[in-house]
Amino acid sequence: SDPVSEGPVAHRRSQREALPGPSLGALLGSRTGHLALAVLVVELLAGMQVYLNQTVLPLLATEMGARNAYGLVTAAAQVPAFLTMPLGGAMLTRWRPARLMTVLTTLLVSGVVVGALAPNIEVYVLGEILRGSGVAAAGALATATMGVMVTGLPDAWRRLCLAGGSGMWVVAALVGPVYASGVSASWGWRWALVAYLPLLIAARAVMAGRIRDLSLDEGAEGDEAVPWLPAGAMATGVAIIGALRASSPWFWPGVAGGTALVLWSCSRVLPAGTLCLAVGRRVGIATLMWVCAFILTLDYLVAPSAHDVLDMTPTQIGWALTAGGIGWSVVALVCGAHPAREPKAYRRRTTLAAAFFVLGAALMTTTVLGRPGWWVLPVGYGVAGIGMGLTHLDTMNRIVTDPAEPDGITHAQAATAVTIAGAAGGAVLGTVTTAFVAPTASGVETDRLWPTLILLAVGLLLPPLLARRAA
């Protein structure tokens, strides 16, 4: 075909699909291979930290008499991350990745230590903010490296790297809750926060060594303005929502204001037309944001509900979190090996995912109402996780894969969109929901929890309609 008549995007796509993929040895020895490995390590560490923080959250809130601060803690670590996700590329073109990783890892370790020594919830939140700044190193690196992978890897290898990220979450889902619940039950939640630090520091040091001589500005596409204002507004919006208590008369006005800030930021950072559900990859980004918002909110509710409503032990909470993570990541691995390339297959999978979402949420709802027993909570969350595995990776693949006809979305925009869409909705809806269901120091209230789970199930019925436009 004529590359001039096809256009540059379609021509690049045809070149990548026509040429054979690189050998494994060549890939691992290349600059892009190093970056792909770094992304996989980032995914593993992120998964471990997520499961650890979720497991210990109800334990520390109970000890500090601050169960009404679930929303505040949920938002604290995410505020710095929202500063760096839109700025990831700009940060990594101004500072060496290895130096940035080292400095922010120091912040991460400092935040973990502050949280472990915290005498009250305010000091713990300060530690979470510091820790979130350290995690931002991983977030910034992931944003930039996604751009390099989208630009430089053949389609088959790019899908393999995305599926490999799901594989890291399989490991994290198995190891994270077991570690967190085991150490918390034996030594206490404070030791659970710090016992893994030597491994984390070693892993970050290896990662910094891998990217020491790499410059990520080669993947830049144009001289786009750095979105300082949208990044600040996004972080501010999440911070406003997290700072409010559900018992405050300012709660819902604050939620409205914070949400408006985040939506405005998304409209500036994401490709134009995303929030208007423009057909194609733009509505694909909106689909990813919607699904992640609702399923991550369901995820944030598991540990507080298990502890406060069902009186589950740390080990039982760990089983619940593991079930959801395994369901999500194992099914995502299978879908990564057999991607839904055809629109009909993608729509079919997303419709099936919605059925699993609703069934999982229904099982969780019956459990918190006292029937039939605590063990149904892990089953329900595991079923919901299967739904996420059915649609999450395929939706990401549709976003980062060039369409046959150019749609004006650059590789850098696609990479940033995947990162932000996967986190922004969950940060807003998850923070609001965790604060709403626990309005007082007594913790999660059943009368607020079960209607919330039903509303989440209703929201998870929408993805098939969005997927139809994305396909």
Coordinates of C-alpha atoms in Angstrom, one line a residue:
S1 CA 0.0 0.0 0.0
D2 CA 1.0 3.6 -0.5
P3 CA 2.3 5.1 2.8
V4 CA 1.6 8.6 1.6
S5 CA -2.1 7.8 1.1
E6 CA -2.3 5.8 4.3
G7 CA -0.9 8.5 6.4
P8 CA 2.0 8.4 8.9
V9 CA 0.1 6.6 11.7
A10 CA -1.2 3.8 9.5
H11 CA 2.2 3.5 7.8
R12 CA 4.0 3.1 11.2
R13 CA 1.5 0.5 12.2
S14 CA 1.8 -1.5 9.0
Q15 CA 5.6 -1.4 9.4
R16 CA 5.5 -2.8 12.9
E17 CA 3.0 -5.6 12.0
A18 CA 4.9 -6.6 8.8
L19 CA 8.3 -6.9 10.4
P20 CA 9.0 -9.9 12.7
G21 CA 9.2 -9.2 16.4
P22 CA 12.7 -8.9 17.9
S23 CA 14.3 -12.0 19.6
L24 CA 14.0 -12.2 23.3
G25 CA 17.7 -11.7 23.8
A26 CA 17.8 -8.6 21.5
L27 CA 14.8 -7.1 23.3
L28 CA 16.2 -7.7 26.8
G29 CA 19.6 -6.2 25.7
S30 CA 18.0 -3.1 24.2
R31 CA 17.1 0.3 25.7
T32 CA 13.4 -0.4 25.2
G33 CA 13.8 -3.9 26.8
H34 CA 15.3 -2.3 29.9
L35 CA 12.4 0.0 30.1
A36 CA 9.9 -2.8 29.7
L37 CA 11.5 -4.7 32.5
A38 CA 11.4 -1.6 34.6
V39 CA 7.7 -1.3 34.0
L40 CA 7.1 -4.9 35.1
V41 CA 9.1 -4.4 38.3
V42 CA 7.1 -1.2 38.9
E43 CA 3.9 -3.2 38.6
L44 CA 5.0 -5.8 41.1
L45 CA 6.1 -3.3 43.7
A46 CA 2.9 -1.3 43.2
G47 CA 0.8 -4.4 43.7
M48 CA 2.6 -5.4 46.9
Q49 CA 2.1 -1.9 48.3
V50 CA -1.6 -1.7 47.4
Y51 CA -2.3 -5.0 49.1
L52 CA -0.2 -4.1 52.2
N53 CA -1.9 -0.7 52.6
Q54 CA -5.4 -2.1 52.2
T55 CA -4.8 -4.9 54.7
V56 CA -3.5 -2.6 57.5
L57 CA -5.8 0.3 56.9
P58 CA -8.7 -0.9 59.2
L59 CA -6.2 -2.2 61.8
L60 CA -4.4 1.2 62.2
A61 CA -7.7 3.2 62.0
T62 CA -9.1 1.1 64.8
E63 CA -6.0 1.5 67.0
M64 CA -6.0 5.3 66.4
G65 CA -9.8 5.7 66.8
A66 CA -10.1 7.1 63.3
R67 CA -12.3 4.8 61.3
N68 CA -14.0 7.9 59.9
A69 CA -10.8 8.8 58.2
Y70 CA -10.8 6.0 55.6
G71 CA -11.5 8.6 52.8
L72 CA -8.6 10.8 54.0
V73 CA -6.1 8.0 54.0
T74 CA -7.3 6.7 50.6
A75 CA -6.7 10.2 49.1
A76 CA -3.4 11.0 50.9
A77 CA -1.1 8.8 48.9
Q78 CA -2.8 9.6 45.6
V79 CA -2.5 13.3 45.6
P80 CA 1.3 13.3 44.8
A81 CA 0.8 10.7 42.2
F82 CA -1.7 12.9 40.4
L83 CA 0.9 15.6 40.3
T84 CA 3.4 13.3 38.5
M85 CA 1.2 11.3 36.2
P86 CA 0.5 14.2 33.8
L87 CA 4.0 15.5 34.4
G88 CA 5.8 12.1 34.0
G89 CA 7.3 12.8 30.6
A90 CA 8.3 16.4 31.5
M91 CA 10.0 15.2 34.7
L92 CA 12.0 12.5 33.0
T93 CA 13.2 14.8 30.2
R94 CA 14.5 17.3 32.7
W95 CA 16.2 15.0 35.2
R96 CA 18.0 11.7 34.8
P97 CA 15.6 8.8 35.5
A98 CA 18.1 7.1 37.9
R99 CA 18.6 10.3 39.9
L100 CA 14.8 11.0 40.1
M101 CA 14.2 7.4 41.2
T102 CA 16.8 7.6 43.9
V103 CA 15.5 10.9 45.4
L104 CA 11.9 9.9 45.4
T105 CA 12.7 6.4 46.8
T106 CA 14.2 8.3 49.8
L107 CA 10.9 10.1 50.2
L108 CA 9.0 6.8 49.9
V109 CA 11.1 5.2 52.7
S110 CA 10.8 8.3 54.9
G111 CA 7.0 8.2 54.5
V112 CA 6.8 4.5 55.4
V113 CA 8.8 5.0 58.5
V114 CA 6.8 8.1 59.5
G115 CA 3.6 6.1 59.0
A116 CA 4.9 3.1 61.1
L117 CA 5.8 5.4 64.0
A118 CA 2.7 7.6 63.8
P119 CA 1.0 8.3 67.1
N120 CA -2.2 9.5 65.4
I121 CA -4.0 9.6 62.1
E122 CA -2.7 13.0 61.2
V123 CA 0.9 12.0 61.3
Y124 CA 0.1 8.8 59.5
V125 CA -1.5 10.8 56.7
L126 CA 1.6 12.9 56.5
G127 CA 3.6 9.7 56.1
E128 CA 1.2 8.6 53.3
I129 CA 1.8 11.9 51.5
L130 CA 5.6 11.4 51.6
R131 CA 5.2 7.7 50.6
G132 CA 2.9 8.8 47.7
S133 CA 5.7 11.2 46.5
G134 CA 8.0 8.2 46.4
V135 CA 5.6 6.1 44.6
A136 CA 5.4 8.9 42.1
A137 CA 8.8 7.9 40.9
A138 CA 7.3 4.7 39.7
G139 CA 4.3 6.4 38.3
A140 CA 6.3 9.0 36.3
L141 CA 8.6 6.2 35.0
A142 CA 5.6 4.1 34.0
T143 CA 4.0 6.9 32.1
A144 CA 7.1 7.7 30.1
T145 CA 8.0 4.1 29.5
M146 CA 4.5 3.3 28.2
G147 CA 5.1 6.0 25.6
V148 CA 8.4 4.5 24.6
M149 CA 6.9 1.0 24.3
V150 CA 3.9 2.2 22.3
T151 CA 6.3 4.0 19.9
G152 CA 9.1 1.4 19.6
L153 CA 7.7 -2.1 20.1
P154 CA 5.9 -4.2 17.6
D155 CA 2.3 -4.9 18.4
A156 CA 2.9 -8.5 19.6
W157 CA 5.7 -7.4 22.0
R158 CA 3.6 -4.5 23.3
R159 CA 0.7 -6.8 24.1
L160 CA 3.2 -9.2 25.7
C161 CA 4.5 -6.4 28.0
L162 CA 1.0 -5.4 29.0
A163 CA 0.1 -9.0 29.8
G164 CA 3.4 -9.3 31.7
G165 CA 2.1 -6.5 33.9
S166 CA -0.9 -8.6 34.7
G167 CA 1.4 -11.5 35.6
M168 CA 3.2 -9.3 38.1
W169 CA -0.2 -8.7 39.8
V170 CA -0.7 -12.5 40.0
V171 CA 2.5 -12.6 42.1
A172 CA 1.5 -9.5 44.1
A173 CA -2.0 -10.9 44.8
L174 CA -0.5 -14.1 46.2
V175 CA 2.3 -12.7 48.2
G176 CA 1.1 -9.2 49.3
P177 CA -2.0 -10.2 51.4
V178 CA -0.1 -13.2 52.9
Y179 CA 2.8 -11.0 53.9
A180 CA 0.6 -8.2 55.3
S181 CA -1.8 -10.4 57.2
G182 CA 0.9 -12.7 58.5
V183 CA 3.2 -9.9 59.8
S184 CA 0.2 -7.9 61.2
A185 CA -1.1 -10.9 63.1
S186 CA 2.3 -11.9 64.5
W187 CA 4.1 -8.5 65.1
G188 CA 1.5 -5.8 64.4
W189 CA 0.6 -3.6 61.5
R190 CA 3.5 -1.2 62.2
W191 CA 6.1 -3.9 61.5
A192 CA 4.2 -4.9 58.4
L193 CA 4.8 -1.4 57.0
V194 CA 8.6 -1.5 57.3
A195 CA 9.7 -5.2 57.2
Y196 CA 9.7 -5.3 53.4
L197 CA 11.7 -2.0 53.0
P198 CA 15.1 -3.7 52.4
L199 CA 13.6 -5.6 49.5
L200 CA 12.0 -2.5 48.1
I201 CA 15.2 -0.5 48.3
A202 CA 17.2 -3.3 46.6
A203 CA 14.6 -3.5 43.8
R204 CA 14.6 0.3 43.3
A205 CA 18.4 0.3 43.2
V206 CA 18.5 -2.4 40.5
M207 CA 15.9 -0.4 38.6
A208 CA 17.9 2.8 38.9
G209 CA 21.0 0.9 37.6
R210 CA 19.0 -0.4 34.6
I211 CA 17.9 3.1 33.5
R212 CA 21.1 5.0 34.5
D213 CA 22.2 5.8 31.0
L214 CA 18.8 5.9 29.3
S215 CA 17.3 9.2 28.0
L216 CA 13.5 9.1 27.5
D217 CA 13.3 12.3 25.4
E218 CA 13.8 10.2 22.3
G219 CA 10.2 9.1 22.6
A220 CA 8.8 12.6 22.7
E221 CA 6.4 13.6 20.0
G222 CA 6.4 17.3 19.5
D223 CA 7.0 20.2 21.9
E224 CA 3.8 19.9 23.8
A225 CA 3.2 22.3 26.7
V226 CA 3.8 20.8 30.2
P227 CA 0.3 20.6 31.9
W228 CA 1.3 22.2 35.2
L229 CA -2.1 23.8 35.9
P230 CA -4.2 20.6 35.1
A231 CA -1.9 18.5 37.2
G232 CA -2.2 20.8 40.1
A233 CA -5.9 21.1 39.8
M234 CA -6.3 17.3 39.6
A235 CA -4.2 16.8 42.8
T236 CA -6.1 19.6 44.5
G237 CA -9.5 18.1 43.6
V238 CA -8.6 14.7 45.1
A239 CA -7.1 16.5 48.2
I240 CA -10.4 18.5 48.8
I241 CA -12.5 15.3 48.6
G242 CA -10.2 13.4 50.9
A243 CA -10.0 16.2 53.5
L244 CA -13.8 16.2 54.1
R245 CA -15.6 14.0 56.6
A246 CA -19.0 12.5 55.7
S247 CA -20.5 14.0 58.8
S248 CA -19.6 17.5 57.7
P249 CA -22.3 19.7 56.1
W250 CA -19.6 20.7 53.6
F251 CA -19.1 17.1 52.5
W252 CA -21.3 17.0 49.4
P253 CA -20.5 20.6 48.2
G254 CA -16.8 19.7 48.6
V255 CA -17.2 16.5 46.7
A256 CA -18.9 18.5 43.8
G257 CA -16.1 21.0 43.8
G258 CA -13.3 18.5 43.9
T259 CA -14.9 16.3 41.2
A260 CA -15.3 19.4 39.0
L261 CA -11.6 20.1 39.3
V262 CA -10.7 16.6 38.4
L263 CA -13.0 16.5 35.4
W264 CA -11.7 19.8 34.2
S265 CA -8.1 18.5 34.5
C266 CA -9.0 15.4 32.6
S267 CA -10.5 17.4 29.8
R268 CA -7.2 19.3 29.5
V269 CA -4.8 16.3 29.8
L270 CA -6.8 13.6 28.0
P271 CA -7.3 13.7 24.2
A272 CA -10.0 16.2 23.2
G273 CA -13.4 14.5 22.9
T274 CA -12.8 11.8 25.6
L275 CA -15.3 13.1 28.1
C276 CA -17.8 13.7 25.2
L277 CA -17.5 9.9 24.4
A278 CA -16.3 10.5 20.8
V279 CA -16.3 7.2 18.9
G280 CA -13.1 5.2 18.8
R281 CA -10.1 5.4 21.1
R282 CA -11.5 8.4 22.9
V283 CA -14.5 6.5 24.2
G284 CA -12.1 3.6 24.9
I285 CA -10.3 5.9 27.3
A286 CA -13.6 6.8 28.9
T287 CA -14.5 3.1 29.2
L288 CA -11.2 2.4 31.0
M289 CA -11.8 5.3 33.4
W290 CA -15.4 4.3 34.2
V291 CA -14.5 0.6 34.8
C292 CA -11.5 1.4 36.9
A293 CA -13.5 3.9 38.9
F294 CA -16.2 1.4 40.0
I295 CA -14.1 -1.7 40.4
L296 CA -11.3 0.1 42.3
T297 CA -14.0 1.6 44.6
L298 CA -15.3 -1.9 45.2
D299 CA -11.7 -2.8 46.0
Y300 CA -11.3 0.0 48.5
L301 CA -14.4 -1.2 50.4
V302 CA -13.2 -4.8 50.9
A303 CA -10.9 -4.4 53.9
P304 CA -12.9 -1.8 55.9
S305 CA -16.1 -3.7 55.3
A306 CA -14.5 -7.0 56.2
H307 CA -13.0 -5.6 59.5
D308 CA -15.8 -3.3 60.7
V309 CA -18.9 -5.1 59.5
L310 CA -18.0 -8.8 59.4
D311 CA -15.3 -8.8 62.1
M312 CA -12.9 -10.7 59.9
T313 CA -9.3 -11.4 61.0
P314 CA -6.3 -10.0 59.1
T315 CA -5.8 -13.4 57.6
Q316 CA -9.4 -13.6 56.3
I317 CA -9.1 -10.0 55.0
G318 CA -6.0 -11.2 53.1
W319 CA -7.9 -14.1 51.6
A320 CA -10.6 -11.6 50.3
L321 CA -8.0 -9.3 48.7
T322 CA -6.1 -12.2 47.2
A323 CA -9.3 -13.6 45.6
G324 CA -10.0 -10.4 43.8
G325 CA -6.4 -10.0 42.6
I326 CA -6.1 -13.5 41.4
G327 CA -9.4 -13.4 39.5
W328 CA -8.4 -10.2 37.8
S329 CA -4.8 -11.0 36.9
V330 CA -5.1 -14.6 35.9
V331 CA -8.0 -13.9 33.5
A332 CA -6.1 -10.9 32.2
L333 CA -3.2 -13.1 31.4
V334 CA -5.4 -15.4 29.4
C335 CA -7.0 -12.4 27.6
G336 CA -3.5 -11.1 26.9
A337 CA -2.6 -14.3 25.2
H338 CA -5.8 -14.3 23.1
P339 CA -6.6 -10.5 22.6
A340 CA -10.1 -9.5 21.4
R341 CA -8.9 -7.9 18.2
E342 CA -12.3 -8.0 16.4
P343 CA -15.0 -5.5 17.6
K344 CA -17.5 -8.3 18.1
A345 CA -15.2 -10.2 20.3
Y346 CA -14.4 -7.1 22.4
R347 CA -18.1 -6.3 22.9
R348 CA -18.8 -9.9 23.8
R349 CA -16.1 -10.0 26.5
T350 CA -17.2 -6.7 28.0
T351 CA -20.8 -7.8 28.2
L352 CA -19.6 -11.0 30.0
A353 CA -17.5 -8.8 32.2
A354 CA -20.5 -6.8 33.2
A355 CA -22.3 -10.0 34.2
F356 CA -19.4 -11.0 36.5
F357 CA -19.3 -7.5 38.0
V358 CA -23.0 -7.5 39.0
L359 CA -22.8 -11.1 40.3
G360 CA -19.7 -10.3 42.4
A361 CA -21.2 -7.1 43.8
A362 CA -24.5 -9.0 44.6
L363 CA -22.6 -11.7 46.5
M364 CA -20.7 -9.0 48.5
T365 CA -24.0 -7.3 49.3
T366 CA -25.6 -10.5 50.7
T367 CA -22.5 -11.1 52.8
V368 CA -22.6 -7.7 54.5
L369 CA -26.3 -8.2 55.2
G370 CA -25.3 -11.3 57.2
R371 CA -26.0 -14.1 54.8
P372 CA -24.6 -16.7 54.5
G373 CA -21.2 -16.1 56.0
W374 CA -17.9 -14.1 55.7
W375 CA -16.4 -16.6 53.2
V376 CA -18.8 -15.3 50.5
L377 CA -17.0 -11.9 50.5
P378 CA -13.8 -13.4 49.0
V379 CA -16.0 -15.3 46.5
G380 CA -17.9 -12.2 45.5
Y381 CA -14.8 -10.1 45.1
G382 CA -13.1 -12.9 43.2
V383 CA -16.0 -13.0 40.8
A384 CA -15.9 -9.2 40.3
G385 CA -12.1 -9.6 39.7
I386 CA -12.8 -12.1 36.9
G387 CA -15.0 -9.4 35.2
M388 CA -12.2 -6.9 35.4
G389 CA -9.7 -9.4 33.8
L390 CA -12.2 -9.9 30.9
T391 CA -12.2 -6.3 29.9
H392 CA -9.3 -4.3 31.4
L393 CA -6.4 -5.5 29.3
D394 CA -8.4 -5.5 26.0
T395 CA -9.5 -2.0 26.6
M396 CA -5.9 -0.9 27.2
N397 CA -4.8 -2.6 24.0
R398 CA -7.4 -0.8 22.0
I399 CA -6.2 2.5 23.4
V400 CA -2.5 2.0 22.7
T401 CA -2.9 0.4 19.3
D402 CA -2.9 2.7 16.2
P403 CA -6.2 2.6 14.4
A404 CA -6.4 2.0 10.6
E405 CA -7.4 5.6 10.1
P406 CA -5.5 8.3 12.0
D407 CA -7.5 9.8 14.9
G408 CA -5.1 12.5 16.0
I409 CA -4.0 10.8 19.2
T410 CA -0.2 10.6 19.5
H411 CA 1.7 7.8 21.2
A412 CA 2.5 10.1 24.2
Q413 CA -1.2 11.0 24.6
A414 CA -2.2 7.4 24.5
A415 CA 0.4 6.4 27.1
T416 CA -0.6 9.3 29.4
A417 CA -4.3 8.6 28.9
V418 CA -4.0 4.9 30.0
T419 CA -2.2 5.9 33.2
I420 CA -4.6 8.7 34.2
A421 CA -7.8 6.9 33.1
G422 CA -6.8 3.9 35.2
A423 CA -6.4 6.0 38.4
A424 CA -8.4 9.2 38.3
G425 CA -11.9 7.7 38.5
G426 CA -11.0 5.4 41.3
A427 CA -9.3 8.2 43.3
V428 CA -12.4 10.3 43.2
L429 CA -15.2 7.7 43.5
G430 CA -13.2 5.6 45.9
T431 CA -12.4 8.5 48.2
V432 CA -16.0 9.7 48.3
T433 CA -17.3 6.2 48.9
T434 CA -15.0 5.1 51.7
A435 CA -15.7 8.4 53.5
F436 CA -19.5 8.1 53.0
V437 CA -19.8 4.5 54.3
A438 CA -17.8 5.4 57.5
P439 CA -19.1 8.7 58.8
T440 CA -18.1 8.2 62.4
A441 CA -15.3 6.7 64.4
S442 CA -17.4 3.5 64.7
G443 CA -16.4 2.7 61.2
V444 CA -18.3 1.3 58.2
E445 CA -22.1 1.3 58.7
T446 CA -24.1 -1.5 57.2
D447 CA -27.0 0.7 56.4
R448 CA -24.8 2.8 54.2
L449 CA -22.7 0.0 52.8
W450 CA -25.2 -2.3 51.2
P451 CA -27.0 0.5 49.1
T452 CA -23.6 1.7 48.0
L453 CA -22.7 -1.8 46.8
I454 CA -25.9 -1.9 44.8
L455 CA -25.2 1.5 43.2
L456 CA -21.7 0.3 42.2
A457 CA -23.3 -2.8 40.6
V458 CA -25.7 -0.6 38.6
G459 CA -22.8 1.5 37.5
L460 CA -20.9 -1.5 36.3
L461 CA -23.7 -2.3 33.8
L462 CA -22.7 0.6 31.7
P463 CA -19.3 -0.6 30.2
P464 CA -20.9 -2.8 27.5
L465 CA -22.6 0.3 26.1
L466 CA -19.4 2.3 26.1
A467 CA -17.5 -0.6 24.6
R468 CA -19.8 -0.7 21.7
R469 CA -18.8 2.9 20.8
A470 CA -15.1 2.1 21.5
A471 CA -15.2 -0.9 19.1

